[in-house]
Amino acid sequence: DIQMTQSPSSLSASVGDRVTITCRASQITDSYLNWYQQKVGKAPKLLIHSASNVQSGTPSRFSGSGSGTDFMLTISNLQPEDFATYYCQQSYTTVLTFGGGTKVEIK
Amino acid sequence: EVQLVESGGALIKAGGSLRLSCAGTGFTFENAWMSWVRQAPGKGLEWVGRIKSKLDGGTIDYAPPVKGRFTISRDDSRNMVHLQMNSLKTGDSAMYYCTIDQYYYGSGDHYWPEHWGQGTLVTVSS
């Protein structure tokens, strides 16, 4: 199975900050990389699919980039509602795998 | 509006069996690829398995930790997908989410969970 490693595992940031989360795959995944946001007590929500395609309804301050094994999720101008845990997930192989998550907390 | 509602979660002893169900509304169920994803308390997300639409062959795939113990099935006449879980272990304790998957035929099939239900909680005690 492809292992997904996210960094950092947590970060503290302020409203208005620019935040970057990285995700590394143990083998090439082309651009089959997706990002999810999960708030406490809620189901995950798809933000970005195929590395850089913003899902309908996702605010424009969220963007994704990368290909191969290295990917990034960027949140520009962090808003109060963005404090949550973010997961990357590869869909290159039949067996889907997720990163361990990055918790974005208020500084 | 797309809606998924899971049910069937319970407290059960290790070695036991449980059947989870997921009812879908607001979309063409028979065309949907559906997955189950679980999340142990305080932990990350883990894909459990996926069933394709019958139109796309109805293929079912499982994550290695559950293969041979869990079975996914679908009833398109009732717009439901089920997860039969046998030989349960304490490590199977989790919130179980049902998802509708986006899929793409590139060099092979590629799919990812798009819409998620609110989940149903399974607790396996020793």
PDB file of C-alpha atoms in Angstrom:
ATOM      1  CA  ASP A   1       0.000   0.000   0.000  1.00  0.00           C
ATOM      2  CA  ILE A   2       1.066   3.587  -0.589  1.00  0.00           C
ATOM      3  CA  GLN A   3       1.963   5.357   2.667  1.00  0.00           C
ATOM      4  CA  MET A   4       0.990   9.024   2.989  1.00  0.00           C
ATOM      5  CA  THR A   5       2.965  11.271   5.325  1.00  0.00           C
ATOM      6  CA  GLN A   6       1.668  14.703   6.275  1.00  0.00           C
ATOM      7  CA  SER A   7       3.592  17.489   7.919  1.00  0.00           C
ATOM      8  CA  PRO A   8       3.296  19.125  10.253  1.00  0.00           C
ATOM      9  CA  SER A   9       0.983  17.012  12.399  1.00  0.00           C
ATOM     10  CA  SER A  10      -0.300  20.217  13.975  1.00  0.00           C
ATOM     11  CA  LEU A  11       0.219  23.935  13.663  1.00  0.00           C
ATOM     12  CA  SER A  12      -0.936  27.127  15.312  1.00  0.00           C
ATOM     13  CA  ALA A  13      -1.876  30.080  13.176  1.00  0.00           C
ATOM     14  CA  SER A  14      -3.762  33.346  13.353  1.00  0.00           C
ATOM     15  CA  VAL A  15      -6.708  34.585  11.368  1.00  0.00           C
ATOM     16  CA  GLY A  16      -5.379  36.116   8.160  1.00  0.00           C
ATOM     17  CA  ASP A  17      -2.271  33.912   8.003  1.00  0.00           C
ATOM     18  CA  ARG A  18      -1.186  31.873   5.022  1.00  0.00           C
ATOM     19  CA  VAL A  19      -0.898  28.191   5.942  1.00  0.00           C
ATOM     20  CA  THR A  20       0.786  25.393   4.011  1.00  0.00           C
ATOM     21  CA  ILE A  21       0.396  21.671   4.705  1.00  0.00           C
ATOM     22  CA  THR A  22       2.541  19.128   2.904  1.00  0.00           C
ATOM     23  CA  CYS A  23       1.829  15.535   1.996  1.00  0.00           C
ATOM     24  CA  ARG A  24       4.365  13.026   0.717  1.00  0.00           C
ATOM     25  CA  ALA A  25       3.535   9.676  -0.863  1.00  0.00           C
ATOM     26  CA  SER A  26       5.785   6.629  -0.530  1.00  0.00           C
ATOM     27  CA  GLN A  27       5.551   6.103  -4.292  1.00  0.00           C
ATOM     28  CA  ILE A  28       4.406   8.069  -7.302  1.00  0.00           C
ATOM     29  CA  THR A  29       0.684   8.814  -7.367  1.00  0.00           C
ATOM     30  CA  ASP A  30       0.601  11.044 -10.490  1.00  0.00           C
ATOM     31  CA  SER A  31      -1.930  13.710  -9.527  1.00  0.00           C
ATOM     32  CA  TYR A  32      -4.373  11.367  -7.778  1.00  0.00           C
ATOM     33  CA  LEU A  33      -4.225  13.220  -4.510  1.00  0.00           C
ATOM     34  CA  ASN A  34      -7.180  14.647  -2.605  1.00  0.00           C
ATOM     35  CA  TRP A  35      -7.599  16.875   0.433  1.00  0.00           C
ATOM     36  CA  TYR A  36     -10.298  16.738   3.087  1.00  0.00           C
ATOM     37  CA  GLN A  37     -11.270  19.004   5.958  1.00  0.00           C
ATOM     38  CA  GLN A  38     -12.767  17.566   9.128  1.00  0.00           C
ATOM     39  CA  LYS A  39     -14.205  19.595  11.970  1.00  0.00           C
ATOM     40  CA  VAL A  40     -14.690  18.131  15.425  1.00  0.00           C
ATOM     41  CA  GLY A  41     -17.658  15.772  15.566  1.00  0.00           C
ATOM     42  CA  LYS A  42     -18.348  16.072  11.852  1.00  0.00           C
ATOM     43  CA  ALA A  43     -17.778  13.976   8.769  1.00  0.00           C
ATOM     44  CA  PRO A  44     -14.879  14.892   6.475  1.00  0.00           C
ATOM     45  CA  LYS A  45     -15.534  17.208   3.565  1.00  0.00           C
ATOM     46  CA  LEU A  46     -13.786  16.994   0.195  1.00  0.00           C
ATOM     47  CA  LEU A  47     -11.934  20.244  -0.529  1.00  0.00           C
ATOM     48  CA  ILE A  48      -9.667  19.485  -3.466  1.00  0.00           C
ATOM     49  CA  HIS A  49      -9.392  16.497  -5.785  1.00  0.00           C
ATOM     50  CA  SER A  50      -6.767  15.464  -8.309  1.00  0.00           C
ATOM     51  CA  ALA A  51      -4.112  17.595  -6.593  1.00  0.00           C
ATOM     52  CA  SER A  52      -5.357  21.005  -7.663  1.00  0.00           C
ATOM     53  CA  ASN A  53      -9.025  20.820  -8.642  1.00  0.00           C
ATOM     54  CA  VAL A  54     -11.126  22.766  -6.175  1.00  0.00           C
ATOM     55  CA  GLN A  55     -14.344  20.952  -5.302  1.00  0.00           C
ATOM     56  CA  SER A  56     -17.558  22.871  -5.872  1.00  0.00           C
ATOM     57  CA  GLY A  57     -18.357  24.902  -2.765  1.00  0.00           C
ATOM     58  CA  THR A  58     -14.767  25.123  -1.524  1.00  0.00           C
ATOM     59  CA  PRO A  59     -13.732  28.739  -0.835  1.00  0.00           C
ATOM     60  CA  SER A  60     -11.158  30.163  -3.243  1.00  0.00           C
ATOM     61  CA  ARG A  61      -8.629  30.684  -0.437  1.00  0.00           C
ATOM     62  CA  PHE A  62      -7.963  26.919  -0.571  1.00  0.00           C
ATOM     63  CA  SER A  63      -5.561  25.696  -3.244  1.00  0.00           C
ATOM     64  CA  GLY A  64      -3.636  22.518  -3.959  1.00  0.00           C
ATOM     65  CA  SER A  65      -0.483  21.793  -5.882  1.00  0.00           C
ATOM     66  CA  GLY A  66       2.035  19.085  -6.610  1.00  0.00           C
ATOM     67  CA  SER A  67       2.386  15.858  -8.520  1.00  0.00           C
ATOM     68  CA  GLY A  68       4.306  12.615  -8.295  1.00  0.00           C
ATOM     69  CA  THR A  69       5.069  12.176  -4.620  1.00  0.00           C
ATOM     70  CA  ASP A  70       4.969  15.696  -3.125  1.00  0.00           C
ATOM     71  CA  PHE A  71       1.840  17.769  -2.626  1.00  0.00           C
ATOM     72  CA  MET A  72       0.744  20.898  -0.792  1.00  0.00           C
ATOM     73  CA  LEU A  73      -2.487  22.355   0.490  1.00  0.00           C
ATOM     74  CA  THR A  74      -2.395  26.122   0.953  1.00  0.00           C
ATOM     75  CA  ILE A  75      -4.926  28.203   2.818  1.00  0.00           C
ATOM     76  CA  SER A  76      -4.457  31.884   2.154  1.00  0.00           C
ATOM     77  CA  ASN A  77      -6.036  34.394   4.530  1.00  0.00           C
ATOM     78  CA  LEU A  78      -6.997  31.831   7.201  1.00  0.00           C
ATOM     79  CA  GLN A  79     -10.541  32.291   8.485  1.00  0.00           C
ATOM     80  CA  PRO A  80     -12.043  31.255  11.856  1.00  0.00           C
ATOM     81  CA  GLU A  81     -14.057  28.498  10.183  1.00  0.00           C
ATOM     82  CA  ASP A  82     -10.851  26.950   8.776  1.00  0.00           C
ATOM     83  CA  PHE A  83      -9.645  25.678  12.139  1.00  0.00           C
ATOM     84  CA  ALA A  84      -9.973  21.942  11.640  1.00  0.00           C
ATOM     85  CA  THR A  85      -7.992  18.820  10.797  1.00  0.00           C
ATOM     86  CA  TYR A  86      -6.899  18.293   7.199  1.00  0.00           C
ATOM     87  CA  TYR A  87      -6.190  14.951   5.548  1.00  0.00           C
ATOM     88  CA  CYS A  88      -4.565  14.073   2.260  1.00  0.00           C
ATOM     89  CA  GLN A  89      -5.564  10.858   0.485  1.00  0.00           C
ATOM     90  CA  GLN A  90      -4.205   9.095  -2.578  1.00  0.00           C
ATOM     91  CA  SER A  91      -6.492   7.549  -5.159  1.00  0.00           C
ATOM     92  CA  TYR A  92      -3.762   6.171  -7.430  1.00  0.00           C
ATOM     93  CA  THR A  93      -4.303   2.608  -6.255  1.00  0.00           C
ATOM     94  CA  THR A  94      -7.458   0.616  -5.617  1.00  0.00           C
ATOM     95  CA  VAL A  95      -6.649   0.562  -1.899  1.00  0.00           C
ATOM     96  CA  LEU A  96      -7.095   4.172  -0.821  1.00  0.00           C
ATOM     97  CA  THR A  97      -4.829   5.509   1.900  1.00  0.00           C
ATOM     98  CA  PHE A  98      -4.936   8.690   3.970  1.00  0.00           C
ATOM     99  CA  GLY A  99      -2.291  10.793   5.617  1.00  0.00           C
ATOM    100  CA  GLY A 100      -2.246  11.033   9.392  1.00  0.00           C
ATOM    101  CA  GLY A 101      -3.827  14.475   9.442  1.00  0.00           C
ATOM    102  CA  THR A 102      -2.770  18.033  10.242  1.00  0.00           C
ATOM    103  CA  LYS A 103      -4.611  19.854  12.985  1.00  0.00           C
ATOM    104  CA  VAL A 104      -4.806  23.617  12.432  1.00  0.00           C
ATOM    105  CA  GLU A 105      -5.327  25.415  15.717  1.00  0.00           C
ATOM    106  CA  ILE A 106      -5.822  29.015  16.733  1.00  0.00           C
ATOM    107  CA  LYS A 107      -2.720  30.831  17.929  1.00  0.00           C
TER     108      LYS A 107
ATOM    109  CA  GLU B   1     -29.863  17.254  -1.932  1.00  0.00           C
ATOM    110  CA  VAL B   2     -27.529  14.282  -1.615  1.00  0.00           C
ATOM    111  CA  GLN B   3     -27.966  12.509   1.711  1.00  0.00           C
ATOM    112  CA  LEU B   4     -26.423   9.400   3.232  1.00  0.00           C
ATOM    113  CA  VAL B   5     -27.681   7.976   6.506  1.00  0.00           C
ATOM    114  CA  GLU B   6     -25.794   5.166   8.209  1.00  0.00           C
ATOM    115  CA  SER B   7     -27.313   2.864  10.810  1.00  0.00           C
ATOM    116  CA  GLY B   8     -26.580  -0.332  12.686  1.00  0.00           C
ATOM    117  CA  GLY B   9     -23.713   0.729  14.903  1.00  0.00           C
ATOM    118  CA  ALA B  10     -23.632  -0.852  18.356  1.00  0.00           C
ATOM    119  CA  LEU B  11     -21.541  -2.101  21.272  1.00  0.00           C
ATOM    120  CA  ILE B  12     -20.562  -5.673  20.571  1.00  0.00           C
ATOM    121  CA  LYS B  13     -18.134  -8.234  21.962  1.00  0.00           C
ATOM    122  CA  ALA B  14     -15.003  -9.307  20.150  1.00  0.00           C
ATOM    123  CA  GLY B  15     -15.641 -12.225  17.826  1.00  0.00           C
ATOM    124  CA  GLY B  16     -19.178 -11.091  17.114  1.00  0.00           C
ATOM    125  CA  SER B  17     -20.853  -9.886  13.929  1.00  0.00           C
ATOM    126  CA  LEU B  18     -22.603  -6.675  12.990  1.00  0.00           C
ATOM    127  CA  ARG B  19     -24.285  -5.367   9.874  1.00  0.00           C
ATOM    128  CA  LEU B  20     -24.163  -1.685   9.022  1.00  0.00           C
ATOM    129  CA  SER B  21     -26.487  -0.086   6.512  1.00  0.00           C
ATOM    130  CA  CYS B  22     -26.389   3.151   4.546  1.00  0.00           C
ATOM    131  CA  ALA B  23     -29.435   4.666   2.863  1.00  0.00           C
ATOM    132  CA  GLY B  24     -28.886   7.127   0.047  1.00  0.00           C
ATOM    133  CA  THR B  25     -31.228   9.772  -1.344  1.00  0.00           C
ATOM    134  CA  GLY B  26     -30.940  12.707  -3.724  1.00  0.00           C
ATOM    135  CA  PHE B  27     -28.860  10.966  -6.401  1.00  0.00           C
ATOM    136  CA  THR B  28     -29.073   8.074  -8.854  1.00  0.00           C
ATOM    137  CA  PHE B  29     -28.071   5.313  -6.471  1.00  0.00           C
ATOM    138  CA  GLU B  30     -27.645   2.538  -9.039  1.00  0.00           C
ATOM    139  CA  ASN B  31     -24.923   4.537 -10.822  1.00  0.00           C
ATOM    140  CA  ALA B  32     -22.960   5.298  -7.664  1.00  0.00           C
ATOM    141  CA  TRP B  33     -19.725   3.799  -6.481  1.00  0.00           C
ATOM    142  CA  MET B  34     -19.907   3.554  -2.702  1.00  0.00           C
ATOM    143  CA  SER B  35     -17.217   3.184  -0.077  1.00  0.00           C
ATOM    144  CA  TRP B  36     -16.970   2.662   3.659  1.00  0.00           C
ATOM    145  CA  VAL B  37     -14.356   4.641   5.578  1.00  0.00           C
ATOM    146  CA  ARG B  38     -13.742   4.311   9.305  1.00  0.00           C
ATOM    147  CA  GLN B  39     -12.165   6.445  12.000  1.00  0.00           C
ATOM    148  CA  ALA B  40     -11.113   5.086  15.369  1.00  0.00           C
ATOM    149  CA  PRO B  41     -11.704   7.489  18.296  1.00  0.00           C
ATOM    150  CA  GLY B  42      -9.140  10.285  18.162  1.00  0.00           C
ATOM    151  CA  LYS B  43      -7.408   8.736  15.138  1.00  0.00           C
ATOM    152  CA  GLY B  44      -7.192   9.307  11.405  1.00  0.00           C
ATOM    153  CA  LEU B  45      -9.229   8.024   8.486  1.00  0.00           C
ATOM    154  CA  GLU B  46      -8.979   4.489   7.133  1.00  0.00           C
ATOM    155  CA  TRP B  47     -10.620   3.253   3.932  1.00  0.00           C
ATOM    156  CA  VAL B  48     -12.456  -0.038   4.471  1.00  0.00           C
ATOM    157  CA  GLY B  49     -13.777  -1.017   1.063  1.00  0.00           C
ATOM    158  CA  ARG B  50     -15.649  -0.021  -2.088  1.00  0.00           C
ATOM    159  CA  ILE B  51     -18.375  -1.417  -4.303  1.00  0.00           C
ATOM    160  CA  LYS B  52     -18.765  -0.256  -7.884  1.00  0.00           C
ATOM    161  CA  SER B  53     -22.100   0.167  -9.604  1.00  0.00           C
ATOM    162  CA  LYS B  54     -23.522  -2.926 -11.289  1.00  0.00           C
ATOM    163  CA  LEU B  55     -23.191  -1.062 -14.584  1.00  0.00           C
ATOM    164  CA  ASP B  56     -19.447  -0.905 -13.963  1.00  0.00           C
ATOM    165  CA  GLY B  57     -19.240  -4.551 -12.955  1.00  0.00           C
ATOM    166  CA  GLY B  58     -20.146  -4.351  -9.265  1.00  0.00           C
ATOM    167  CA  THR B  59     -16.514  -5.038  -8.318  1.00  0.00           C
ATOM    168  CA  ILE B  60     -15.790  -4.992  -4.583  1.00  0.00           C
ATOM    169  CA  ASP B  61     -12.393  -4.282  -3.058  1.00  0.00           C
ATOM    170  CA  TYR B  62     -11.314  -4.295   0.581  1.00  0.00           C
ATOM    171  CA  ALA B  63      -8.532  -2.946   2.734  1.00  0.00           C
ATOM    172  CA  PRO B  64      -6.127  -5.699   3.855  1.00  0.00           C
ATOM    173  CA  PRO B  65      -7.069  -5.491   7.590  1.00  0.00           C
ATOM    174  CA  VAL B  66     -10.715  -6.369   6.866  1.00  0.00           C
ATOM    175  CA  LYS B  67     -10.423  -8.632   3.812  1.00  0.00           C
ATOM    176  CA  GLY B  68     -12.021 -11.995   4.533  1.00  0.00           C
ATOM    177  CA  ARG B  69     -13.947 -10.667   7.546  1.00  0.00           C
ATOM    178  CA  PHE B  70     -16.024  -7.829   6.078  1.00  0.00           C
ATOM    179  CA  THR B  71     -18.433  -7.988   3.129  1.00  0.00           C
ATOM    180  CA  ILE B  72     -19.923  -5.056   1.241  1.00  0.00           C
ATOM    181  CA  SER B  73     -23.173  -5.483  -0.687  1.00  0.00           C
ATOM    182  CA  ARG B  74     -25.708  -3.218  -2.314  1.00  0.00           C
ATOM    183  CA  ASP B  75     -29.462  -3.259  -2.845  1.00  0.00           C
ATOM    184  CA  ASP B  76     -30.205  -0.824  -5.647  1.00  0.00           C
ATOM    185  CA  SER B  77     -33.956  -1.460  -5.336  1.00  0.00           C
ATOM    186  CA  ARG B  78     -33.833   0.056  -1.842  1.00  0.00           C
ATOM    187  CA  ASN B  79     -31.004   2.540  -2.438  1.00  0.00           C
ATOM    188  CA  MET B  80     -28.926   0.908   0.270  1.00  0.00           C
ATOM    189  CA  VAL B  81     -25.424  -0.366   0.773  1.00  0.00           C
ATOM    190  CA  HIS B  82     -24.448  -2.712   3.601  1.00  0.00           C
ATOM    191  CA  LEU B  83     -21.295  -3.629   5.461  1.00  0.00           C
ATOM    192  CA  GLN B  84     -21.376  -7.077   7.056  1.00  0.00           C
ATOM    193  CA  MET B  85     -18.647  -7.309   9.687  1.00  0.00           C
ATOM    194  CA  ASN B  86     -17.691 -10.718  11.086  1.00  0.00           C
ATOM    195  CA  SER B  87     -15.019 -11.871  13.548  1.00  0.00           C
ATOM    196  CA  LEU B  88     -14.881  -8.379  14.992  1.00  0.00           C
ATOM    197  CA  LYS B  89     -11.778  -7.266  16.857  1.00  0.00           C
ATOM    198  CA  THR B  90     -11.294  -4.452  19.356  1.00  0.00           C
ATOM    199  CA  GLY B  91      -9.250  -2.699  16.667  1.00  0.00           C
ATOM    200  CA  ASP B  92     -12.391  -2.449  14.521  1.00  0.00           C
ATOM    201  CA  SER B  93     -13.904   0.033  16.981  1.00  0.00           C
ATOM    202  CA  ALA B  94     -14.554   3.202  15.025  1.00  0.00           C
ATOM    203  CA  MET B  95     -17.023   5.575  13.492  1.00  0.00           C
ATOM    204  CA  TYR B  96     -17.988   4.065  10.151  1.00  0.00           C
ATOM    205  CA  TYR B  97     -18.799   6.447   7.315  1.00  0.00           C
ATOM    206  CA  CYS B  98     -20.558   5.612   4.070  1.00  0.00           C
ATOM    207  CA  THR B  99     -19.454   7.644   1.048  1.00  0.00           C
ATOM    208  CA  ILE B 100     -20.397   8.276  -2.561  1.00  0.00           C
ATOM    209  CA  ASP B 101     -17.277   8.217  -4.670  1.00  0.00           C
ATOM    210  CA  GLN B 102     -16.235  10.344  -7.623  1.00  0.00           C
ATOM    211  CA  TYR B 103     -14.504   8.164 -10.163  1.00  0.00           C
ATOM    212  CA  TYR B 104     -12.363   8.658 -13.201  1.00  0.00           C
ATOM    213  CA  TYR B 105     -11.233   6.217 -15.850  1.00  0.00           C
ATOM    214  CA  GLY B 106      -7.635   7.121 -16.580  1.00  0.00           C
ATOM    215  CA  SER B 107      -4.868   4.561 -16.748  1.00  0.00           C
ATOM    216  CA  GLY B 108      -6.985   2.307 -14.573  1.00  0.00           C
ATOM    217  CA  ASP B 109      -9.875   3.181 -12.288  1.00  0.00           C
ATOM    218  CA  HIS B 110      -9.421   6.047  -9.886  1.00  0.00           C
ATOM    219  CA  TYR B 111     -11.970   7.050  -7.306  1.00  0.00           C
ATOM    220  CA  TRP B 112     -12.205   9.093  -4.125  1.00  0.00           C
ATOM    221  CA  PRO B 113     -14.912   9.747  -1.523  1.00  0.00           C
ATOM    222  CA  GLU B 114     -16.946  12.840  -2.370  1.00  0.00           C
ATOM    223  CA  HIS B 115     -20.095  12.857  -0.248  1.00  0.00           C
ATOM    224  CA  TRP B 116     -20.050  11.488   3.298  1.00  0.00           C
ATOM    225  CA  GLY B 117     -22.740  10.412   5.721  1.00  0.00           C
ATOM    226  CA  GLN B 118     -22.609  11.380   9.391  1.00  0.00           C
ATOM    227  CA  GLY B 119     -21.397   7.954  10.452  1.00  0.00           C
ATOM    228  CA  THR B 120     -22.449   5.171  12.796  1.00  0.00           C
ATOM    229  CA  LEU B 121     -20.398   4.147  15.829  1.00  0.00           C
ATOM    230  CA  VAL B 122     -19.145   0.618  16.338  1.00  0.00           C
ATOM    231  CA  THR B 123     -17.553  -0.311  19.648  1.00  0.00           C
ATOM    232  CA  VAL B 124     -16.016  -3.747  20.046  1.00  0.00           C
ATOM    233  CA  SER B 125     -15.324  -4.790  23.623  1.00  0.00           C
ATOM    234  CA  SER B 126     -13.022  -7.529  24.826  1.00  0.00           C
TER     235      SER B 126
END
